[in-house]
PDB file of C-alpha atoms in Angstrom:
ATOM      1  CA  ALA A   1      98.944  29.001 138.330  1.00  0.00           C
ATOM      2  CA  PRO A   2     102.424  30.850 137.593  1.00  0.00           C
ATOM      3  CA  ILE A   3     105.621  29.056 138.801  1.00  0.00           C
ATOM      4  CA  ASN A   4     106.703  32.562 140.200  1.00  0.00           C
ATOM      5  CA  ASP A   5     105.785  36.073 140.617  1.00  0.00           C
ATOM      6  CA  ASN A   6     107.142  36.860 137.268  1.00  0.00           C
ATOM      7  CA  ASN A   7     104.460  35.153 135.803  1.00  0.00           C
ATOM      8  CA  ASP A   8     106.941  34.016 132.912  1.00  0.00           C
ATOM      9  CA  GLY A   9     106.851  30.292 133.483  1.00  0.00           C
ATOM     10  CA  TYR A  10     110.208  29.803 134.661  1.00  0.00           C
ATOM     11  CA  ALA A  11     110.596  28.537 138.180  1.00  0.00           C
ATOM     12  CA  PHE A  12     113.629  30.949 138.884  1.00  0.00           C
ATOM     13  CA  PRO A  13     113.531  34.612 137.626  1.00  0.00           C
ATOM     14  CA  GLY A  14     116.487  34.977 134.980  1.00  0.00           C
ATOM     15  CA  TRP A  15     116.704  31.465 133.755  1.00  0.00           C
ATOM     16  CA  ASN A  16     115.106  32.335 130.549  1.00  0.00           C
ATOM     17  CA  LYS A  17     118.029  34.232 129.033  1.00  0.00           C
ATOM     18  CA  PRO A  18     118.598  33.945 125.083  1.00  0.00           C
ATOM     19  CA  GLU A  19     122.034  32.471 125.664  1.00  0.00           C
ATOM     20  CA  TYR A  20     120.552  29.333 127.401  1.00  0.00           C
ATOM     21  CA  SER A  21     118.988  28.202 123.792  1.00  0.00           C
ATOM     22  CA  SER A  22     120.239  24.709 122.580  1.00  0.00           C
ATOM     23  CA  GLY A  23     120.976  26.725 119.423  1.00  0.00           C
ATOM     24  CA  ASN A  24     123.773  28.215 120.993  1.00  0.00           C
ATOM     25  CA  GLY A  25     125.075  24.737 122.204  1.00  0.00           C
ATOM     26  CA  THR A  26     125.245  23.695 118.784  1.00  0.00           C
ATOM     27  CA  ASN A  27     127.024  26.722 117.586  1.00  0.00           C
ATOM     28  CA  GLU A  28     129.722  26.243 119.988  1.00  0.00           C
ATOM     29  CA  LEU A  29     130.440  22.869 119.248  1.00  0.00           C
ATOM     30  CA  LYS A  30     130.282  24.032 115.704  1.00  0.00           C
ATOM     31  CA  ALA A  31     132.864  26.787 116.414  1.00  0.00           C
ATOM     32  CA  ILE A  32     135.015  23.651 117.802  1.00  0.00           C
ATOM     33  CA  PHE A  33     134.736  20.996 115.371  1.00  0.00           C
ATOM     34  CA  GLY A  34     133.616  22.888 112.134  1.00  0.00           C
ATOM     35  CA  GLU A  35     130.515  21.090 111.779  1.00  0.00           C
ATOM     36  CA  LYS A  36     127.568  19.939 113.946  1.00  0.00           C
ATOM     37  CA  VAL A  37     128.677  16.639 115.535  1.00  0.00           C
ATOM     38  CA  PHE A  38     125.882  16.493 118.300  1.00  0.00           C
ATOM     39  CA  GLN A  39     121.942  16.753 118.424  1.00  0.00           C
ATOM     40  CA  ASN A  40     120.881  19.672 120.965  1.00  0.00           C
ATOM     41  CA  PRO A  41     123.769  20.271 123.227  1.00  0.00           C
ATOM     42  CA  LYS A  42     123.538  21.984 126.450  1.00  0.00           C
ATOM     43  CA  PRO A  43     124.913  25.818 125.834  1.00  0.00           C
ATOM     44  CA  LEU A  44     127.642  26.387 127.942  1.00  0.00           C
ATOM     45  CA  GLN A  45     126.636  29.681 129.602  1.00  0.00           C
ATOM     46  CA  LEU A  46     123.611  27.847 131.003  1.00  0.00           C
ATOM     47  CA  ILE A  47     125.990  24.913 132.719  1.00  0.00           C
ATOM     48  CA  MET A  48     128.403  27.665 133.910  1.00  0.00           C
ATOM     49  CA  ASP A  49     125.721  29.546 135.433  1.00  0.00           C
ATOM     50  CA  ILE A  50     124.079  26.549 137.123  1.00  0.00           C
ATOM     51  CA  ILE A  51     127.546  25.436 138.326  1.00  0.00           C
ATOM     52  CA  LYS A  52     128.055  28.870 139.857  1.00  0.00           C
ATOM     53  CA  VAL A  53     124.902  28.833 141.879  1.00  0.00           C
ATOM     54  CA  CYS A  54     125.084  25.248 143.076  1.00  0.00           C
ATOM     55  CA  ALA A  55     128.810  24.629 143.702  1.00  0.00           C
ATOM     56  CA  ASP A  56     131.976  25.920 145.210  1.00  0.00           C
ATOM     57  CA  LYS A  57     135.152  27.026 143.518  1.00  0.00           C
ATOM     58  CA  THR A  58     136.682  23.590 144.954  1.00  0.00           C
ATOM     59  CA  ASP A  59     133.965  21.110 144.320  1.00  0.00           C
ATOM     60  CA  LEU A  60     133.998  18.065 142.451  1.00  0.00           C
ATOM     61  CA  ILE A  61     131.301  18.372 139.659  1.00  0.00           C
ATOM     62  CA  LEU A  62     129.638  14.741 138.274  1.00  0.00           C
ATOM     63  CA  ASP A  63     127.828  14.771 135.251  1.00  0.00           C
ATOM     64  CA  PHE A  64     126.292  10.862 134.471  1.00  0.00           C
ATOM     65  CA  PHE A  65     125.155  11.826 131.424  1.00  0.00           C
ATOM     66  CA  ALA A  66     127.970  13.706 129.658  1.00  0.00           C
ATOM     67  CA  GLY A  67     126.909  13.935 126.031  1.00  0.00           C
ATOM     68  CA  SER A  68     128.918  16.176 124.326  1.00  0.00           C
ATOM     69  CA  GLY A  69     130.986  17.251 127.426  1.00  0.00           C
ATOM     70  CA  THR A  70     129.456  20.732 128.255  1.00  0.00           C
ATOM     71  CA  THR A  71     129.976  20.097 131.854  1.00  0.00           C
ATOM     72  CA  GLY A  72     133.475  19.642 131.643  1.00  0.00           C
ATOM     73  CA  HIS A  73     133.914  22.343 129.316  1.00  0.00           C
ATOM     74  CA  ALA A  74     132.057  24.682 131.756  1.00  0.00           C
ATOM     75  CA  VAL A  75     134.096  23.566 134.706  1.00  0.00           C
ATOM     76  CA  LEU A  76     137.547  24.193 132.730  1.00  0.00           C
ATOM     77  CA  GLN A  77     136.107  27.755 131.782  1.00  0.00           C
ATOM     78  CA  LEU A  78     135.103  28.552 135.225  1.00  0.00           C
ATOM     79  CA  ASN A  79     138.266  27.551 136.727  1.00  0.00           C
ATOM     80  CA  HIS A  80     140.072  29.599 133.701  1.00  0.00           C
ATOM     81  CA  GLU A  81     138.097  32.858 134.719  1.00  0.00           C
ATOM     82  CA  ASP A  82     137.974  32.571 138.415  1.00  0.00           C
ATOM     83  CA  GLY A  83     141.022  30.725 139.587  1.00  0.00           C
ATOM     84  CA  GLY A  84     138.943  27.903 140.620  1.00  0.00           C
ATOM     85  CA  THR A  85     140.105  24.258 141.121  1.00  0.00           C
ATOM     86  CA  ARG A  86     136.776  22.602 140.502  1.00  0.00           C
ATOM     87  CA  GLN A  87     137.329  19.172 139.169  1.00  0.00           C
ATOM     88  CA  PHE A  88     134.796  16.938 137.054  1.00  0.00           C
ATOM     89  CA  ILE A  89     133.642  13.328 136.302  1.00  0.00           C
ATOM     90  CA  LEU A  90     131.781  12.820 133.180  1.00  0.00           C
ATOM     91  CA  CYS A  91     130.013   9.273 132.620  1.00  0.00           C
ATOM     92  CA  THR A  92     128.112   8.020 129.409  1.00  0.00           C
ATOM     93  CA  ASN A  93     127.325   5.040 128.021  1.00  0.00           C
ATOM     94  CA  ASN A  94     129.380   6.002 124.632  1.00  0.00           C
ATOM     95  CA  GLU A  95     126.415   5.312 122.191  1.00  0.00           C
ATOM     96  CA  SER A  96     127.503   6.158 118.748  1.00  0.00           C
ATOM     97  CA  ASN A  97     131.107   6.841 120.006  1.00  0.00           C
ATOM     98  CA  ILE A  98     130.165  10.093 121.527  1.00  0.00           C
ATOM     99  CA  CYS A  99     132.720   9.788 124.347  1.00  0.00           C
ATOM    100  CA  LYS A 100     135.536   9.407 122.104  1.00  0.00           C
ATOM    101  CA  GLU A 101     134.650  11.163 119.102  1.00  0.00           C
ATOM    102  CA  VAL A 102     132.731  14.199 120.804  1.00  0.00           C
ATOM    103  CA  SER A 103     133.240  14.757 124.665  1.00  0.00           C
ATOM    104  CA  TYR A 104     137.011  13.327 124.914  1.00  0.00           C
ATOM    105  CA  SER A 105     137.751  15.222 121.648  1.00  0.00           C
ATOM    106  CA  ARG A 106     135.916  18.795 122.675  1.00  0.00           C
ATOM    107  CA  LEU A 107     137.723  18.579 126.207  1.00  0.00           C
ATOM    108  CA  GLU A 108     141.196  17.954 124.743  1.00  0.00           C
ATOM    109  CA  LYS A 109     140.783  20.860 122.294  1.00  0.00           C
ATOM    110  CA  VAL A 110     139.424  23.061 124.965  1.00  0.00           C
ATOM    111  CA  ILE A 111     142.206  22.275 127.295  1.00  0.00           C
ATOM    112  CA  HIS A 112     145.147  22.601 124.637  1.00  0.00           C
ATOM    113  CA  GLY A 113     143.333  25.226 122.091  1.00  0.00           C
ATOM    114  CA  TYR A 114     142.475  24.607 118.607  1.00  0.00           C
ATOM    115  CA  LYS A 115     142.068  26.252 115.214  1.00  0.00           C
ATOM    116  CA  SER A 116     138.296  27.468 114.819  1.00  0.00           C
ATOM    117  CA  LYS A 117     136.078  26.959 111.759  1.00  0.00           C
ATOM    118  CA  SER A 118     137.003  30.636 110.501  1.00  0.00           C
ATOM    119  CA  GLY A 119     140.928  29.637 110.890  1.00  0.00           C
ATOM    120  CA  LYS A 120     141.496  31.876 114.016  1.00  0.00           C
ATOM    121  CA  TRP A 121     143.322  29.974 116.974  1.00  0.00           C
ATOM    122  CA  VAL A 122     141.759  29.654 120.312  1.00  0.00           C
ATOM    123  CA  SER A 123     144.113  29.386 123.059  1.00  0.00           C
ATOM    124  CA  GLY A 124     143.412  26.374 125.659  1.00  0.00           C
ATOM    125  CA  LEU A 125     142.029  26.870 129.037  1.00  0.00           C
ATOM    126  CA  GLY A 126     144.618  24.143 130.509  1.00  0.00           C
ATOM    127  CA  GLY A 127     143.795  21.440 132.704  1.00  0.00           C
ATOM    128  CA  ASN A 128     144.334  17.577 132.717  1.00  0.00           C
ATOM    129  CA  LEU A 129     142.431  15.096 131.034  1.00  0.00           C
ATOM    130  CA  ARG A 130     142.166  11.098 131.673  1.00  0.00           C
ATOM    131  CA  TYR A 131     139.995   8.747 129.859  1.00  0.00           C
ATOM    132  CA  TYR A 132     138.722   5.445 131.622  1.00  0.00           C
ATOM    133  CA  ARG A 133     136.765   2.667 129.890  1.00  0.00           C
ATOM    134  CA  CYS A 134     134.960  -0.004 131.620  1.00  0.00           C
ATOM    135  CA  ASP A 135     133.662  -3.063 129.971  1.00  0.00           C
ATOM    136  CA  PHE A 136     131.510  -4.096 132.987  1.00  0.00           C
ATOM    137  CA  GLU A 137     128.893  -3.156 134.933  1.00  0.00           C
ATOM    138  CA  TRP A 138     129.678  -1.449 138.147  1.00  0.00           C
ATOM    139  CA  PRO A 139     128.520  -3.139 141.210  1.00  0.00           C
ATOM    140  CA  TYR A 140     127.215  -0.856 144.225  1.00  0.00           C
ATOM    141  CA  TRP A 141     130.094  -2.169 146.554  1.00  0.00           C
ATOM    142  CA  PHE A 142     132.750  -0.864 143.839  1.00  0.00           C
ATOM    143  CA  ILE A 143     131.353   2.541 143.306  1.00  0.00           C
ATOM    144  CA  GLU A 144     131.186   3.045 147.049  1.00  0.00           C
ATOM    145  CA  LYS A 145     134.657   2.255 147.641  1.00  0.00           C
ATOM    146  CA  ILE A 146     136.081   4.633 144.782  1.00  0.00           C
ATOM    147  CA  PHE A 147     134.194   7.372 145.861  1.00  0.00           C
ATOM    148  CA  THR A 148     134.495   7.189 149.432  1.00  0.00           C
ATOM    149  CA  SER A 149     138.349   6.455 149.056  1.00  0.00           C
ATOM    150  CA  MET A 150     138.337   9.660 147.173  1.00  0.00           C
ATOM    151  CA  GLY A 151     136.591  11.594 149.656  1.00  0.00           C
ATOM    152  CA  ILE A 152     133.893  12.430 147.078  1.00  0.00           C
ATOM    153  CA  CYS A 153     130.982  11.213 149.112  1.00  0.00           C
ATOM    154  CA  LYS A 154     129.820   8.882 151.969  1.00  0.00           C
ATOM    155  CA  HIS A 155     126.770   7.467 150.447  1.00  0.00           C
ATOM    156  CA  PRO A 156     127.220   7.656 146.431  1.00  0.00           C
ATOM    157  CA  LEU A 157     124.427   6.516 144.114  1.00  0.00           C
ATOM    158  CA  LYS A 158     123.914   3.263 142.458  1.00  0.00           C
ATOM    159  CA  LEU A 159     125.420   2.842 139.060  1.00  0.00           C
ATOM    160  CA  ASN A 160     124.534  -0.298 137.212  1.00  0.00           C
ATOM    161  CA  GLN A 161     125.304   0.495 133.567  1.00  0.00           C
ATOM    162  CA  ARG A 162     128.711   0.534 131.461  1.00  0.00           C
ATOM    163  CA  ALA A 163     130.237   3.328 131.559  1.00  0.00           C
ATOM    164  CA  ILE A 164     133.342   5.627 130.417  1.00  0.00           C
ATOM    165  CA  LEU A 165     134.739   8.425 132.602  1.00  0.00           C
ATOM    166  CA  ILE A 166     136.436  11.521 131.716  1.00  0.00           C
ATOM    167  CA  TRP A 167     138.100  13.060 134.632  1.00  0.00           C
ATOM    168  CA  SER A 168     139.777  16.595 134.980  1.00  0.00           C
ATOM    169  CA  VAL A 169     142.373  16.387 137.737  1.00  0.00           C
ATOM    170  CA  GLY A 170     143.292  20.010 137.745  1.00  0.00           C
ATOM    171  CA  LEU A 171     145.590  20.682 140.435  1.00  0.00           C
ATOM    172  CA  VAL A 172     145.336  17.738 142.480  1.00  0.00           C
ATOM    173  CA  GLN A 173     147.204  14.460 142.437  1.00  0.00           C
ATOM    174  CA  MET A 174     145.171  11.509 140.949  1.00  0.00           C
ATOM    175  CA  VAL A 175     144.687   8.362 143.283  1.00  0.00           C
TER     176      VAL A 175
END
């Protein structure tokens, strides 16, 4: 049976755009780094469209599987385009130094600007970036205390893994 009335195999009409191809995500990273640095990154436009549908311009976006940092890049791009004040928290286990070498580096370049592979200067989107490394497993009470003190949510999800956080604080003062 079809997933929707369009019989195209997609749960939501219009979510099968060519720009959602993972090949686009790879090309976007190549444009920033000059080479392939991550396998199958999410395409920027897909994550931007998901955020547009699911979040307000002032929301905090949380990504527990940060990978190449596409979610953070999408938040910065949307804020630049529409004047939003979205913030993001990205978490990763830092397998193969992905956080420092790809996620953090990508966001730093996107915020401050960079020279593309073709030698053209790409202006930065602006924003702030903080990097936190935790060498311990976070007990539930710790996460709950942080998230509730920041007003993020009253009942956060349990996180029992080593994690590295990247946080764009935008226009808001960090607690």
